[in-house]
Every structure is written in C-alpha cells, then in structure tokens.
Amino acid sequence: MRAWSWLPCLLLLAGPASAEKVFVAALTPGAGADPAEVALVDERLLASLRRLPDLEVVGPRDVTTMLDLEAVKQQAGCTDGVSCAAEVAGALDAPMVVTGQLGRVGQTWVLSLSRLEQRSLQVVARVTREAQGPGADAIFPGLDGQVDELFARPPDVWGIAGGVGLGVGGLGLVGA
C-alpha cells in the first residue's frame, strides 16, 4: 500500500477543521408576531446557520437539553435577552452570539439579526430584511442570504444550499 493512499482516511478520522462556535438566542417576537410563528422561524434560522461548514451552531433547545436554561439565567443574573445570551454563550465557550427580532406590520414581516462578539457585546454585523406575505414563512426564501450577509459570506451562486449543484472534479463533471 502506498503511503499516500491512507492519507484520506486519516483526514476523515481527524474530523472537520476547527469550527467557530456560535450561540443563537431565541428570536424575540416583535409587534404583530405570533410567538408560535417566531418559534418556527427560529428553527429555520438554525437550519440556515448549520449549513455553513465553519460554524458550530448551538441553539436554545441544545442548551435546554444540556441543562435547564432558566436555572442558567437565574445563576447568571440575566434580565435582558442580549446580556443573558452573552452569559449563556460565555458558559458554552462560544465567542459569537446571534440575536434577532421578528415582527410584522400588516403583511410586511421584518427580521433583524445581529452578530455580537460575546465578551464585549459589541455588534459586529447587523442585517435587516423585509418580506411580504400573510405568514412568517414569507421570511424563508431570503433567510439563507441574510445569514450569508450576517457572516459576510458571498452568495451561493450554484444553489448548493437548495440541494442542487454542480462542481468540477479531477475526473470531470461531478453532480452534487
């Protein structure tokens, strides 16, 4: 067996390159937003973030699974959403925090997302998008682009995030 033939196996065992841990706080329901719809947008936001390979995303349910979130809040002395999210992120050793608010006026939905540096609570990026529709699902088509902008990623021109894409491999055209 050639020495280079086992190298791919070692790379697979080594796992992914070091990912940046990000804590995603639950979205805050804004004016006109139903908390149940906001919770569904929360789940879609987590899915959008988890498609980015260099992020290790931790959401509120993940924390709740590990320990009771209310107990953590009380121990940390949290009273507002942003500082509490930062406290939880610190406990998780997550240097970045994503917070947001979803609200609605008539048929216009507004989703504002912020990326904060956990230690200083300094906002390093903020992206706000509007969408038209009767339900909060109107936000879904633009959510991946909003997340890409929040983390300064170029848009996915091949549509890979949507499940279809093509790439060129060493042996020719490869479908993804």
Short mmCIF file of C-alpha atoms in Angstrom, two decimals:
data_model
loop_
_atom_site.label_atom_id
_atom_site.label_comp_id
_atom_site.label_asym_id
_atom_site.label_seq_id
_atom_site.Cartn_x
_atom_site.Cartn_y
_atom_site.Cartn_z
CA MET A 1 0.00 0.00 0.00
CA ARG A 2 1.35 3.41 -0.95
CA ALA A 3 1.81 5.91 1.86
CA TRP A 4 -0.47 8.48 0.24
CA SER A 5 -3.37 6.04 -0.15
CA TRP A 6 -4.21 6.06 3.56
CA LEU A 7 -3.97 9.86 3.90
CA PRO A 8 -7.67 10.46 3.03
CA CYS A 9 -8.68 8.00 5.76
CA LEU A 10 -6.63 9.90 8.34
CA LEU A 11 -8.17 13.18 7.23
CA LEU A 12 -11.67 11.73 7.65
CA LEU A 13 -10.84 10.47 11.14
CA ALA A 14 -9.40 13.84 12.09
CA GLY A 15 -12.85 15.39 11.56
CA PRO A 16 -13.70 18.85 10.29
CA ALA A 17 -11.39 21.80 10.66
CA SER A 18 -11.90 23.80 13.80
CA ALA A 19 -15.33 25.40 13.62
CA GLU A 20 -16.26 28.65 15.33
CA LYS A 21 -18.89 28.07 17.99
CA VAL A 22 -21.90 30.37 17.75
CA PHE A 23 -24.74 30.58 20.26
CA VAL A 24 -28.07 31.51 18.66
CA ALA A 25 -30.53 33.05 21.10
CA ALA A 26 -34.26 32.57 20.54
CA LEU A 27 -35.74 35.29 18.35
CA THR A 28 -37.69 37.94 20.19
CA PRO A 29 -41.29 38.28 18.99
CA GLY A 30 -41.80 41.85 17.81
CA ALA A 31 -45.00 43.77 17.17
CA GLY A 32 -47.67 41.70 15.44
CA ALA A 33 -45.68 38.45 15.51
CA ASP A 34 -47.24 35.31 16.91
CA PRO A 35 -44.79 33.54 19.28
CA ALA A 36 -45.61 30.18 17.68
CA GLU A 37 -44.64 31.51 14.24
CA VAL A 38 -41.49 33.08 15.68
CA ALA A 39 -40.52 29.69 17.12
CA LEU A 40 -40.80 28.13 13.64
CA VAL A 41 -38.65 30.89 12.13
CA ASP A 42 -36.16 30.15 14.95
CA GLU A 43 -35.86 26.57 13.73
CA ARG A 44 -35.43 27.67 10.11
CA LEU A 45 -32.74 30.19 11.19
CA LEU A 46 -30.82 27.43 12.97
CA ALA A 47 -31.02 25.23 9.86
CA SER A 48 -29.74 28.10 7.72
CA LEU A 49 -26.79 28.70 10.05
CA ARG A 50 -25.97 24.99 10.31
CA ARG A 51 -25.45 24.79 6.54
CA LEU A 52 -22.29 26.92 6.99
CA PRO A 53 -19.48 24.37 7.41
CA ASP A 54 -17.17 26.55 9.51
CA LEU A 55 -19.73 27.17 12.26
CA GLU A 56 -20.67 25.00 15.21
CA VAL A 57 -24.19 26.24 15.95
CA VAL A 58 -25.73 25.90 19.40
CA GLY A 59 -29.38 26.87 19.76
CA PRO A 60 -31.65 27.36 22.77
CA ARG A 61 -33.01 23.80 22.58
CA ASP A 62 -29.46 22.44 22.59
CA VAL A 63 -28.77 24.33 25.79
CA THR A 64 -32.07 23.24 27.32
CA THR A 65 -31.18 19.65 26.54
CA MET A 66 -27.86 20.03 28.36
CA LEU A 67 -29.31 21.88 31.35
CA ASP A 68 -32.30 23.90 32.40
CA LEU A 69 -31.98 27.31 30.70
CA GLU A 70 -33.98 29.12 33.37
CA ALA A 71 -31.54 27.94 36.03
CA VAL A 72 -28.65 29.26 33.95
CA LYS A 73 -30.40 32.62 33.55
CA GLN A 74 -31.00 32.89 37.28
CA GLN A 75 -27.42 31.92 38.11
CA ALA A 76 -26.10 34.46 35.61
CA GLY A 77 -28.46 37.15 36.92
CA CYS A 78 -29.81 37.75 33.41
CA THR A 79 -32.62 40.21 32.94
CA ASP A 80 -32.48 41.22 29.27
CA GLY A 81 -32.16 38.99 26.21
CA VAL A 82 -28.82 40.23 24.83
CA SER A 83 -26.80 40.15 28.06
CA CYS A 84 -28.36 36.83 29.02
CA ALA A 85 -27.49 35.35 25.62
CA ALA A 86 -23.93 36.58 26.13
CA GLU A 87 -23.77 34.92 29.57
CA VAL A 88 -25.02 31.62 28.14
CA ALA A 89 -22.58 31.91 25.22
CA GLY A 90 -19.75 32.50 27.68
CA ALA A 91 -20.72 29.39 29.61
CA LEU A 92 -20.70 27.45 26.33
CA ASP A 93 -17.34 28.96 25.32
CA ALA A 94 -18.98 30.43 22.20
CA PRO A 95 -17.21 33.62 21.07
CA MET A 96 -20.11 34.72 18.86
CA VAL A 97 -23.79 35.28 19.62
CA VAL A 98 -26.64 35.70 17.13
CA THR A 99 -29.74 37.53 18.35
CA GLY A 100 -32.75 38.75 16.45
CA GLN A 101 -36.27 40.02 16.36
CA LEU A 102 -39.16 39.13 14.09
CA GLY A 103 -42.09 41.50 13.78
CA ARG A 104 -44.89 42.37 11.43
CA VAL A 105 -46.91 45.36 10.35
CA GLY A 106 -49.84 44.36 8.16
CA GLN A 107 -48.43 41.90 5.60
CA THR A 108 -44.84 43.13 5.95
CA TRP A 109 -42.54 40.94 8.03
CA VAL A 110 -39.25 42.35 9.33
CA LEU A 111 -36.44 40.09 10.56
CA SER A 112 -33.47 41.82 12.16
CA LEU A 113 -30.44 39.68 13.01
CA SER A 114 -27.33 40.80 14.88
CA ARG A 115 -23.99 39.06 15.33
CA LEU A 116 -22.25 40.06 18.54
CA GLU A 117 -18.82 39.37 19.98
CA GLN A 118 -19.65 37.56 23.21
CA ARG A 119 -17.11 39.14 25.56
CA SER A 120 -17.74 42.80 24.67
CA LEU A 121 -21.36 42.51 23.46
CA GLN A 122 -20.22 44.62 20.52
CA VAL A 123 -22.34 44.23 17.39
CA VAL A 124 -20.04 43.18 14.55
CA ALA A 125 -22.78 42.76 11.93
CA ARG A 126 -26.46 43.54 11.63
CA VAL A 127 -28.78 42.63 8.77
CA THR A 128 -32.47 43.53 8.49
CA ARG A 129 -34.73 42.20 5.76
CA GLU A 130 -38.38 42.65 4.91
CA ALA A 131 -40.72 40.21 3.22
CA GLN A 132 -44.34 40.39 2.14
CA GLY A 133 -46.91 37.73 2.99
CA PRO A 134 -49.66 36.69 5.35
CA GLY A 135 -47.42 34.39 7.41
CA ALA A 136 -43.92 34.41 8.86
CA ASP A 137 -42.89 31.87 6.24
CA ALA A 138 -42.56 34.86 3.88
CA ILE A 139 -39.12 35.31 5.51
CA PHE A 140 -37.88 31.84 4.47
CA PRO A 141 -36.83 32.48 0.84
CA GLY A 142 -34.40 35.24 1.84
CA LEU A 143 -33.14 33.74 5.09
CA ASP A 144 -30.05 31.96 3.72
CA GLY A 145 -28.94 35.17 2.00
CA GLN A 146 -29.50 37.13 5.21
CA VAL A 147 -27.38 34.64 7.17
CA ASP A 148 -24.65 34.75 4.50
CA GLU A 149 -24.60 38.54 4.76
CA LEU A 150 -24.54 38.38 8.57
CA PHE A 151 -21.39 36.26 8.38
CA ALA A 152 -20.02 38.13 5.32
CA ARG A 153 -20.28 35.13 3.00
CA PRO A 154 -20.59 35.53 -0.76
CA PRO A 155 -23.95 34.40 -2.14
CA ASP A 156 -24.32 30.74 -3.13
CA VAL A 157 -24.37 31.18 -6.92
CA TRP A 158 -24.57 27.44 -7.60
CA GLY A 159 -27.66 26.90 -5.48
CA ILE A 160 -25.97 24.19 -3.42
CA ALA A 161 -27.80 25.25 -0.27
CA GLY A 162 -31.03 24.45 -2.08
CA GLY A 163 -29.87 20.90 -2.67
CA VAL A 164 -28.82 21.10 -6.32
CA GLY A 165 -25.39 21.99 -7.57
CA LEU A 166 -22.59 21.00 -9.85
CA GLY A 167 -18.87 21.03 -9.40
CA VAL A 168 -15.88 20.04 -11.44
CA GLY A 169 -13.83 17.22 -10.01
CA GLY A 170 -10.49 15.78 -11.05
CA LEU A 171 -12.21 13.21 -13.27
CA GLY A 172 -14.74 15.54 -14.91
CA LEU A 173 -18.12 16.91 -14.11
CA VAL A 174 -19.49 15.75 -10.75
CA GLY A 175 -23.09 16.23 -9.59
CA ALA A 176 -23.72 17.35 -6.03
#
